[in-house]
Amino acid sequence: MHSAPEIKILLVDDDTFMLKILTKMLNNLGYASVSACDNGTDALTRIGQADTRPDLILLDLNMPNMDGIEFVRYLVERHFPGSLILVSGEDERMLKTAEKLVHAHQIPMLGYLHKPVSPDKLSEIINKWTPPEKQLQQESEKKAYNAPALKSAISNRELVNFYQPKVAVATGKVIGAETLVRWQHPTDGLVMPGQFIGIAEQNGLINDLTCLVLEQALLQARIWQENGIVLRVATNVSMDNLTSLDFQDLVVNLAIENGLSPQNIVLEVTESQLMDTDSRVPLEILTRLRLKRFHLSIDDFGTGHSSMAQLRDIPFDELKIDQSFVHRAWADETLRAMYDASLSMAKQLGMEVVAEGVADADDWAFLRRTGCDFAQGNFISKPLKAEDFEPWMQDWENRVHNGLIANSA
């Protein structure tokens, strides 16, 4: 841990009594370099000068003239390099919204404090502070890749599939796996999809990429099936894949070649961008695949463009509740309301429900209480290489056998 006096702290609050209390509290915690401003304009002046620029700002949201939200915008314009803690008497939802906004502006935010501020909580949040150089090291530089490099990676079959298990919540039985692609780069090691899927979509490579992922996934499903393990294998399909009628033939032929039942193949449809194209072709492909008993899943429900309109128009039989509504839904009223609404709507439509992002035992117990069908997430397992899947199944079955189900009921 850093020694307290290293940090230059600036308090911004229109209540001078509050400024005195916070200054005293910080001094008692050993922070010697504390200054205070009772309005945003004076604070911005201090930030503009190198000798008075703080490392950390404790900012009140609700101030007259310039409120905290507006102040944050000026911080961005001035390229403020430090960190932020929000302090407010507002309710939790308001603070969370403000926190999202600060993160969207890419200013490091350590947390928020409710008034009246407790010294313990204040100390706990400030202890998270790291100097900007360390922050830069922590955000290890992400390399940008270009379309030609990705094109040759697809040709050279450098894309490898990992599989994240899905289990039945009521029994713990392993029912399937979601295919997640990684790029095994010859010099950079394992590259995550966030660094190359966008490039594929923007440069007309998403079809080739999806075909390779699907081909490898169904071949793997066949290997598991030959070993006596029948799983529903899911693959992500972008709306961009659904602009050519050839796609349906590809899926059907791969299933036949590998001797797989369509019931054990799930296409998780994500809409990466609003569809500019004619929607009849994707609708035809998805409807015909559904008629052939392939499963269709609406991915990341509640975010982006995965919406009620899609549910209305496309014959999905599975709904995946996005992880941002699952993790900690047991503790957060807003998340709980969204989770409940998604689950209830899916049940009314006769759909199966998969909860994503199950991170800990509390999340798992919550799904058990609320009657969700299936779950995936790091509490169950991180995405695995194909060869690690069967050993993991053995470990998981032991966890279930040793009371994972009974203990969380």
Tab-separated table of C-alpha atoms in Angstrom:
chain	number	residue	atom	x	y	z
A	1	MET	CA	0.000	0.000	0.000
A	2	HIS	CA	1.130	3.547	-0.768
A	3	SER	CA	1.974	5.934	2.049
A	4	ALA	CA	-0.934	8.313	2.519
A	5	PRO	CA	0.721	11.750	2.174
A	6	GLU	CA	1.826	11.089	-1.421
A	7	ILE	CA	-1.641	11.865	-2.779
A	8	LYS	CA	-2.806	15.405	-3.559
A	9	ILE	CA	-6.532	15.440	-2.894
A	10	LEU	CA	-9.041	18.116	-3.953
A	11	LEU	CA	-12.519	18.330	-2.396
A	12	VAL	CA	-15.270	19.958	-4.461
A	13	ASP	CA	-18.527	20.598	-2.588
A	14	ASP	CA	-20.764	23.668	-2.218
A	15	ASP	CA	-21.335	22.867	1.484
A	16	THR	CA	-18.423	24.441	3.422
A	17	PHE	CA	-19.296	22.459	6.558
A	18	MET	CA	-18.978	19.241	4.523
A	19	LEU	CA	-15.580	20.420	3.227
A	20	LYS	CA	-14.362	20.907	6.816
A	21	ILE	CA	-15.583	17.456	7.907
A	22	LEU	CA	-13.978	15.697	4.914
A	23	THR	CA	-10.688	17.608	5.334
A	24	LYS	CA	-10.523	16.604	9.007
A	25	MET	CA	-11.406	13.018	8.181
A	26	LEU	CA	-8.666	12.809	5.524
A	27	ASN	CA	-6.087	14.422	7.835
A	28	ASN	CA	-6.961	11.855	10.521
A	29	LEU	CA	-6.395	9.091	7.948
A	30	GLY	CA	-2.919	10.507	7.306
A	31	TYR	CA	-3.547	12.445	4.073
A	32	ALA	CA	-1.749	15.752	4.522
A	33	SER	CA	-2.157	17.343	1.087
A	34	VAL	CA	-5.870	18.211	1.010
A	35	SER	CA	-7.350	21.335	-0.561
A	36	ALA	CA	-10.995	22.355	-0.981
A	37	CYS	CA	-13.184	24.393	-3.354
A	38	ASP	CA	-16.835	25.243	-2.831
A	39	ASN	CA	-17.585	25.573	-6.586
A	40	GLY	CA	-16.598	23.945	-9.865
A	41	THR	CA	-15.070	27.031	-11.479
A	42	ASP	CA	-12.405	27.487	-8.781
A	43	ALA	CA	-11.704	23.762	-8.848
A	44	LEU	CA	-11.091	23.821	-12.616
A	45	THR	CA	-8.606	26.678	-12.141
A	46	ARG	CA	-6.633	24.531	-9.674
A	47	ILE	CA	-6.713	21.600	-12.083
A	48	GLY	CA	-5.386	23.809	-14.871
A	49	GLN	CA	-2.153	24.599	-12.989
A	50	ALA	CA	0.567	21.964	-12.641
A	51	ASP	CA	1.541	22.914	-9.060
A	52	THR	CA	-2.050	22.693	-7.724
A	53	ARG	CA	-3.318	19.830	-9.940
A	54	PRO	CA	-4.666	17.024	-7.681
A	55	ASP	CA	-4.164	13.272	-8.066
A	56	LEU	CA	-7.631	12.590	-6.717
A	57	ILE	CA	-10.871	14.582	-6.631
A	58	LEU	CA	-13.736	13.969	-4.211
A	59	LEU	CA	-16.670	15.471	-6.104
A	60	ASP	CA	-20.152	16.348	-4.883
A	61	LEU	CA	-22.744	15.625	-7.579
A	62	ASN	CA	-25.392	18.099	-6.545
A	63	MET	CA	-24.039	21.668	-6.644
A	64	PRO	CA	-25.632	24.917	-7.821
A	65	ASN	CA	-24.288	26.690	-10.964
A	66	MET	CA	-22.051	23.825	-12.118
A	67	ASP	CA	-23.181	20.361	-11.016
A	68	GLY	CA	-20.876	17.356	-10.731
A	69	ILE	CA	-21.913	15.835	-14.067
A	70	GLU	CA	-21.064	19.043	-15.947
A	71	PHE	CA	-17.797	19.296	-13.993
A	72	VAL	CA	-16.797	15.800	-15.200
A	73	ARG	CA	-17.275	16.918	-18.811
A	74	TYR	CA	-14.843	19.808	-18.221
A	75	LEU	CA	-12.363	17.361	-16.657
A	76	VAL	CA	-12.432	15.347	-19.888
A	77	GLU	CA	-11.870	18.475	-22.004
A	78	ARG	CA	-8.859	19.346	-19.843
A	79	HIS	CA	-7.457	15.765	-20.095
A	80	PHE	CA	-7.430	15.409	-16.297
A	81	PRO	CA	-4.979	12.550	-15.579
A	82	GLY	CA	-6.111	11.777	-12.015
A	83	SER	CA	-8.860	9.731	-10.388
A	84	LEU	CA	-12.310	10.539	-9.068
A	85	ILE	CA	-14.568	9.631	-6.143
A	86	LEU	CA	-18.204	10.764	-6.257
A	87	VAL	CA	-19.816	11.964	-3.036
A	88	SER	CA	-23.560	12.501	-2.854
A	89	GLY	CA	-26.779	12.361	-0.906
A	90	GLU	CA	-28.553	11.061	-4.023
A	91	ASP	CA	-29.950	7.528	-4.173
A	92	GLU	CA	-28.055	4.457	-5.368
A	93	ARG	CA	-29.501	4.456	-8.902
A	94	MET	CA	-28.484	8.061	-9.459
A	95	LEU	CA	-24.942	7.368	-8.231
A	96	LYS	CA	-24.658	4.276	-10.426
A	97	THR	CA	-25.762	6.260	-13.477
A	98	ALA	CA	-23.200	8.952	-12.700
A	99	GLU	CA	-20.550	6.239	-12.242
A	100	LYS	CA	-21.371	4.783	-15.698
A	101	LEU	CA	-21.009	8.238	-17.222
A	102	VAL	CA	-17.589	8.762	-15.608
A	103	HIS	CA	-16.445	5.352	-16.882
A	104	ALA	CA	-17.758	6.227	-20.360
A	105	HIS	CA	-15.553	9.347	-20.236
A	106	GLN	CA	-12.648	7.013	-19.319
A	107	ILE	CA	-11.731	8.853	-16.136
A	108	PRO	CA	-10.538	6.355	-13.489
A	109	MET	CA	-13.252	6.256	-10.822
A	110	LEU	CA	-12.464	4.610	-7.502
A	111	GLY	CA	-16.053	4.472	-6.255
A	112	TYR	CA	-18.767	6.561	-4.680
A	113	LEU	CA	-19.636	7.630	-1.151
A	114	HIS	CA	-23.049	8.318	0.330
A	115	LYS	CA	-23.452	11.278	2.638
A	116	PRO	CA	-22.947	11.219	5.570
A	117	VAL	CA	-19.504	9.822	4.735
A	118	SER	CA	-18.030	7.130	6.971
A	119	PRO	CA	-14.231	7.295	7.576
A	120	ASP	CA	-13.890	3.518	7.068
A	121	LYS	CA	-15.558	3.603	3.669
A	122	LEU	CA	-13.538	6.686	2.679
A	123	SER	CA	-10.292	4.967	3.646
A	124	GLU	CA	-11.269	1.750	1.821
A	125	ILE	CA	-11.986	3.591	-1.454
A	126	ILE	CA	-8.875	5.817	-1.359
A	127	ASN	CA	-6.728	2.745	-0.794
A	128	LYS	CA	-7.649	1.660	-4.335
A	129	TRP	CA	-5.779	4.638	-5.766
A	130	THR	CA	-2.719	3.929	-7.920
A	131	PRO	CA	-0.436	6.512	-9.579
A	132	PRO	CA	-1.185	7.133	-13.287
A	133	GLU	CA	2.020	5.367	-14.466
A	134	LYS	CA	0.860	2.188	-12.729
A	135	GLN	CA	-2.599	2.545	-14.227
A	136	LEU	CA	-1.003	2.622	-17.666
A	137	GLN	CA	0.964	-0.519	-16.890
A	138	GLN	CA	-2.173	-2.221	-15.601
A	139	GLU	CA	-4.070	-1.484	-18.813
A	140	SER	CA	-1.558	-3.523	-20.788
A	141	GLU	CA	-1.448	-2.076	-24.248
A	142	LYS	CA	-3.918	-3.571	-26.643
A	143	LYS	CA	-2.458	-4.136	-30.056
A	144	ALA	CA	-4.525	-3.178	-33.078
A	145	TYR	CA	-4.777	-5.733	-35.884
A	146	ASN	CA	-5.614	-5.094	-39.531
A	147	ALA	CA	-7.793	-6.880	-42.063
A	148	PRO	CA	-4.980	-8.542	-44.111
A	149	ALA	CA	-3.489	-10.053	-40.929
A	150	LEU	CA	-6.890	-11.406	-39.908
A	151	LYS	CA	-7.585	-12.702	-43.418
A	152	SER	CA	-4.375	-14.745	-43.381
A	153	ALA	CA	-5.143	-15.938	-39.818
A	154	ILE	CA	-8.435	-17.359	-41.105
A	155	SER	CA	-6.699	-19.015	-44.093
A	156	ASN	CA	-3.989	-20.477	-41.835
A	157	ARG	CA	-6.621	-21.689	-39.351
A	158	GLU	CA	-5.014	-19.760	-36.505
A	159	LEU	CA	-8.476	-19.213	-34.973
A	160	VAL	CA	-9.148	-21.703	-32.192
A	161	ASN	CA	-12.351	-22.434	-30.322
A	162	PHE	CA	-12.759	-22.403	-26.569
A	163	TYR	CA	-15.924	-23.816	-24.993
A	164	GLN	CA	-17.760	-22.376	-21.989
A	165	PRO	CA	-19.957	-24.971	-20.282
A	166	LYS	CA	-23.700	-24.497	-19.784
A	167	VAL	CA	-25.400	-26.405	-16.991
A	168	ALA	CA	-28.973	-27.040	-15.901
A	169	VAL	CA	-29.627	-24.945	-12.792
A	170	ALA	CA	-32.028	-27.394	-11.129
A	171	THR	CA	-29.801	-30.488	-11.377
A	172	GLY	CA	-26.312	-29.213	-12.202
A	173	LYS	CA	-26.235	-31.490	-15.285
A	174	VAL	CA	-23.868	-30.320	-18.040
A	175	ILE	CA	-26.115	-29.726	-21.056
A	176	GLY	CA	-23.993	-27.819	-23.518
A	177	ALA	CA	-21.251	-25.343	-24.326
A	178	GLU	CA	-20.941	-21.961	-25.992
A	179	THR	CA	-18.198	-21.725	-28.609
A	180	LEU	CA	-15.923	-18.699	-28.086
A	181	VAL	CA	-13.287	-17.972	-30.681
A	182	ARG	CA	-9.700	-16.911	-29.891
A	183	TRP	CA	-6.839	-16.096	-32.242
A	184	GLN	CA	-3.735	-18.156	-31.524
A	185	HIS	CA	-1.335	-15.539	-32.893
A	186	PRO	CA	2.113	-16.868	-33.895
A	187	THR	CA	3.966	-14.093	-32.022
A	188	ASP	CA	1.411	-12.367	-29.734
A	189	GLY	CA	-0.071	-15.468	-28.128
A	190	LEU	CA	-3.802	-15.710	-27.450
A	191	VAL	CA	-5.736	-12.719	-28.829
A	192	MET	CA	-9.276	-12.153	-27.490
A	193	PRO	CA	-12.261	-11.646	-29.840
A	194	GLY	CA	-12.759	-8.009	-28.798
A	195	GLN	CA	-9.565	-7.247	-30.713
A	196	PHE	CA	-10.592	-8.794	-34.022
A	197	ILE	CA	-14.365	-9.405	-34.400
A	198	GLY	CA	-15.001	-5.721	-35.181
A	199	ILE	CA	-12.315	-5.815	-37.891
A	200	ALA	CA	-13.951	-8.919	-39.387
A	201	GLU	CA	-17.356	-7.213	-39.464
A	202	GLN	CA	-16.030	-3.988	-40.998
A	203	ASN	CA	-13.991	-5.728	-43.694
A	204	GLY	CA	-16.325	-8.422	-44.986
A	205	LEU	CA	-14.474	-11.258	-43.198
A	206	ILE	CA	-17.172	-12.220	-40.689
A	207	ASN	CA	-18.620	-14.918	-42.966
A	208	ASP	CA	-15.300	-16.715	-43.412
A	209	LEU	CA	-14.603	-16.368	-39.690
A	210	THR	CA	-18.008	-17.746	-38.624
A	211	CYS	CA	-17.765	-20.626	-41.115
A	212	LEU	CA	-14.402	-21.672	-39.670
A	213	VAL	CA	-15.665	-21.406	-36.068
A	214	LEU	CA	-18.814	-23.376	-36.912
A	215	GLU	CA	-16.900	-26.048	-38.817
A	216	GLN	CA	-14.489	-26.580	-35.878
A	217	ALA	CA	-17.314	-26.480	-33.296
A	218	LEU	CA	-19.414	-29.157	-35.024
A	219	LEU	CA	-16.371	-31.349	-35.575
A	220	GLN	CA	-15.677	-31.063	-31.816
A	221	ALA	CA	-19.324	-31.886	-31.001
A	222	ARG	CA	-18.923	-35.036	-33.105
A	223	ILE	CA	-15.743	-36.034	-31.173
A	224	TRP	CA	-17.549	-35.563	-27.855
A	225	GLN	CA	-20.534	-37.535	-29.163
A	226	GLU	CA	-18.223	-40.405	-30.173
A	227	ASN	CA	-16.892	-40.327	-26.580
A	228	GLY	CA	-20.432	-40.704	-25.276
A	229	ILE	CA	-20.916	-37.029	-24.364
A	230	VAL	CA	-23.908	-35.485	-26.118
A	231	LEU	CA	-23.893	-31.706	-25.739
A	232	ARG	CA	-25.789	-28.821	-27.266
A	233	VAL	CA	-23.047	-26.815	-28.921
A	234	ALA	CA	-23.801	-23.126	-29.461
A	235	THR	CA	-22.052	-20.815	-31.924
A	236	ASN	CA	-22.438	-17.060	-32.238
A	237	VAL	CA	-23.895	-15.867	-35.505
A	238	SER	CA	-23.849	-12.216	-36.468
A	239	MET	CA	-26.729	-10.747	-38.469
A	240	ASP	CA	-24.050	-10.076	-41.104
A	241	ASN	CA	-23.813	-13.865	-41.619
A	242	LEU	CA	-27.481	-13.988	-42.486
A	243	THR	CA	-27.417	-11.924	-45.660
A	244	SER	CA	-26.782	-14.895	-47.977
A	245	LEU	CA	-29.048	-17.928	-48.332
A	246	ASP	CA	-25.901	-20.118	-48.619
A	247	PHE	CA	-25.496	-19.847	-44.851
A	248	GLN	CA	-28.437	-22.134	-44.177
A	249	ASP	CA	-27.008	-24.815	-46.499
A	250	LEU	CA	-23.644	-24.564	-44.761
A	251	VAL	CA	-25.197	-25.211	-41.325
A	252	VAL	CA	-27.355	-28.091	-42.558
A	253	ASN	CA	-24.474	-29.755	-44.456
A	254	LEU	CA	-22.069	-29.470	-41.489
A	255	ALA	CA	-24.666	-31.106	-39.228
A	256	ILE	CA	-25.157	-33.991	-41.685
A	257	GLU	CA	-21.395	-34.467	-42.275
A	258	ASN	CA	-20.768	-34.736	-38.529
A	259	GLY	CA	-23.783	-36.940	-37.822
A	260	LEU	CA	-25.278	-34.391	-35.411
A	261	SER	CA	-28.922	-33.907	-34.567
A	262	PRO	CA	-30.129	-30.329	-35.300
A	263	GLN	CA	-31.599	-30.283	-31.753
A	264	ASN	CA	-28.026	-30.240	-30.431
A	265	ILE	CA	-26.912	-27.247	-32.497
A	266	VAL	CA	-27.684	-23.769	-31.193
A	267	LEU	CA	-27.170	-20.570	-33.168
A	268	GLU	CA	-26.819	-17.594	-30.834
A	269	VAL	CA	-27.864	-14.561	-32.834
A	270	THR	CA	-26.239	-11.252	-31.990
A	271	GLU	CA	-27.059	-8.071	-33.798
A	272	SER	CA	-23.798	-6.186	-33.931
A	273	GLN	CA	-25.165	-3.247	-35.833
A	274	LEU	CA	-28.572	-2.039	-36.927
A	275	MET	CA	-29.572	-3.870	-40.053
A	276	ASP	CA	-29.437	-1.641	-43.081
A	277	THR	CA	-30.173	-4.537	-45.389
A	278	ASP	CA	-33.465	-6.118	-46.336
A	279	SER	CA	-34.608	-8.135	-43.318
A	280	ARG	CA	-36.387	-10.800	-45.399
A	281	VAL	CA	-33.268	-12.892	-46.057
A	282	PRO	CA	-32.186	-13.283	-42.387
A	283	LEU	CA	-35.795	-13.963	-41.451
A	284	GLU	CA	-36.069	-16.659	-44.115
A	285	ILE	CA	-32.763	-18.323	-43.103
A	286	LEU	CA	-33.622	-18.360	-39.385
A	287	THR	CA	-37.173	-19.590	-39.952
A	288	ARG	CA	-36.007	-22.417	-42.224
A	289	LEU	CA	-33.295	-23.482	-39.735
A	290	ARG	CA	-35.889	-23.456	-36.954
A	291	LEU	CA	-38.231	-25.616	-39.092
A	292	LYS	CA	-35.363	-28.118	-39.385
A	293	ARG	CA	-35.224	-28.166	-35.530
A	294	PHE	CA	-31.997	-26.196	-35.057
A	295	HIS	CA	-32.148	-24.108	-31.873
A	296	LEU	CA	-32.155	-20.321	-32.152
A	297	SER	CA	-31.027	-18.243	-29.201
A	298	ILE	CA	-31.323	-14.471	-28.782
A	299	ASP	CA	-27.989	-13.437	-27.268
A	300	ASP	CA	-27.255	-10.612	-24.782
A	301	PHE	CA	-30.959	-9.907	-24.326
A	302	GLY	CA	-31.664	-6.412	-23.052
A	303	THR	CA	-28.543	-4.786	-24.501
A	304	GLY	CA	-27.743	-3.251	-27.864
A	305	HIS	CA	-30.249	-4.217	-30.513
A	306	SER	CA	-31.264	-7.594	-29.048
A	307	SER	CA	-34.722	-6.407	-28.302
A	308	MET	CA	-38.402	-7.194	-28.023
A	309	ALA	CA	-38.865	-6.394	-31.729
A	310	GLN	CA	-36.467	-9.239	-32.581
A	311	LEU	CA	-38.294	-11.564	-30.192
A	312	ARG	CA	-41.533	-10.710	-31.958
A	313	ASP	CA	-40.167	-11.233	-35.482
A	314	ILE	CA	-37.846	-14.250	-35.211
A	315	PRO	CA	-38.812	-17.733	-33.913
A	316	PHE	CA	-36.252	-17.922	-31.081
A	317	ASP	CA	-36.646	-20.773	-28.603
A	318	GLU	CA	-33.930	-19.686	-26.148
A	319	LEU	CA	-33.232	-16.353	-24.483
A	320	LYS	CA	-29.859	-15.474	-22.936
A	321	ILE	CA	-30.069	-12.874	-20.189
A	322	ASP	CA	-27.006	-10.666	-20.505
A	323	GLN	CA	-24.443	-10.929	-17.697
A	324	SER	CA	-24.879	-7.246	-16.830
A	325	PHE	CA	-28.389	-8.130	-15.530
A	326	VAL	CA	-27.384	-11.403	-13.836
A	327	HIS	CA	-24.316	-10.819	-11.675
A	328	ARG	CA	-25.402	-9.354	-8.301
A	329	ALA	CA	-29.077	-9.162	-9.350
A	330	TRP	CA	-29.839	-10.660	-5.906
A	331	ALA	CA	-28.460	-7.471	-4.304
A	332	ASP	CA	-29.520	-4.749	-6.739
A	333	GLU	CA	-33.192	-3.813	-7.186
A	334	THR	CA	-32.746	-2.372	-10.691
A	335	LEU	CA	-30.917	-5.456	-12.007
A	336	ARG	CA	-33.414	-7.713	-10.245
A	337	ALA	CA	-36.355	-5.991	-11.960
A	338	MET	CA	-34.731	-6.435	-15.385
A	339	TYR	CA	-33.747	-10.036	-14.733
A	340	ASP	CA	-37.272	-10.892	-13.476
A	341	ALA	CA	-38.925	-9.221	-16.471
A	342	SER	CA	-36.686	-11.088	-18.983
A	343	LEU	CA	-37.207	-14.441	-17.256
A	344	SER	CA	-40.956	-14.019	-16.954
A	345	MET	CA	-41.388	-12.897	-20.576
A	346	ALA	CA	-39.317	-15.814	-21.895
A	347	LYS	CA	-41.348	-18.291	-19.817
A	348	GLN	CA	-44.609	-16.809	-21.129
A	349	LEU	CA	-43.294	-17.235	-24.684
A	350	GLY	CA	-42.398	-20.872	-23.954
A	351	MET	CA	-38.662	-20.229	-24.295
A	352	GLU	CA	-35.764	-21.687	-22.340
A	353	VAL	CA	-33.612	-19.196	-20.427
A	354	VAL	CA	-29.823	-19.106	-20.042
A	355	ALA	CA	-28.292	-16.725	-17.483
A	356	GLU	CA	-24.817	-15.508	-18.492
A	357	GLY	CA	-22.094	-14.199	-16.192
A	358	VAL	CA	-22.745	-16.366	-13.114
A	359	ALA	CA	-19.700	-15.277	-11.148
A	360	ASP	CA	-20.111	-16.661	-7.617
A	361	ALA	CA	-22.142	-18.849	-5.248
A	362	ASP	CA	-24.576	-15.978	-4.515
A	363	ASP	CA	-25.409	-15.617	-8.219
A	364	TRP	CA	-25.863	-19.395	-8.483
A	365	ALA	CA	-28.167	-19.541	-5.432
A	366	PHE	CA	-30.203	-16.655	-6.874
A	367	LEU	CA	-30.767	-18.548	-10.163
A	368	ARG	CA	-31.832	-21.624	-8.177
A	369	ARG	CA	-34.384	-19.559	-6.219
A	370	THR	CA	-35.813	-17.858	-9.303
A	371	GLY	CA	-36.166	-20.980	-11.460
A	372	CYS	CA	-33.836	-20.124	-14.327
A	373	ASP	CA	-33.249	-23.074	-16.702
A	374	PHE	CA	-29.554	-22.911	-17.576
A	375	ALA	CA	-26.451	-21.037	-16.459
A	376	GLN	CA	-22.953	-20.235	-17.650
A	377	GLY	CA	-20.189	-18.137	-16.117
A	378	ASN	CA	-16.888	-18.338	-14.282
A	379	PHE	CA	-18.497	-19.802	-11.132
A	380	ILE	CA	-19.227	-22.872	-13.245
A	381	SER	CA	-16.196	-22.645	-15.523
A	382	LYS	CA	-14.164	-20.228	-17.596
A	383	PRO	CA	-14.057	-20.974	-21.354
A	384	LEU	CA	-12.004	-24.155	-21.828
A	385	LYS	CA	-9.875	-25.703	-24.538
A	386	ALA	CA	-11.611	-28.739	-26.035
A	387	GLU	CA	-9.145	-31.170	-24.398
A	388	ASP	CA	-9.823	-29.682	-20.942
A	389	PHE	CA	-13.607	-30.067	-21.188
A	390	GLU	CA	-13.928	-33.713	-20.126
A	391	PRO	CA	-11.598	-33.392	-17.104
A	392	TRP	CA	-13.579	-30.293	-16.063
A	393	MET	CA	-16.843	-32.281	-16.341
A	394	GLN	CA	-15.478	-34.779	-13.859
A	395	ASP	CA	-14.576	-32.003	-11.383
A	396	TRP	CA	-17.952	-30.325	-11.847
A	397	GLU	CA	-19.851	-33.562	-11.257
A	398	ASN	CA	-17.876	-33.965	-8.021
A	399	ARG	CA	-18.860	-30.417	-6.953
A	400	VAL	CA	-22.525	-31.201	-7.662
A	401	HIS	CA	-22.247	-34.560	-5.905
A	402	ASN	CA	-20.642	-32.879	-2.875
A	403	GLY	CA	-23.665	-30.685	-2.270
A	404	LEU	CA	-23.459	-27.707	-4.633
A	405	ILE	CA	-27.140	-28.154	-5.472
A	406	ALA	CA	-28.417	-29.001	-1.984
A	407	ASN	CA	-26.390	-26.242	-0.296
A	408	SER	CA	-27.744	-23.471	-2.478
A	409	ALA	CA	-31.390	-24.427	-2.435
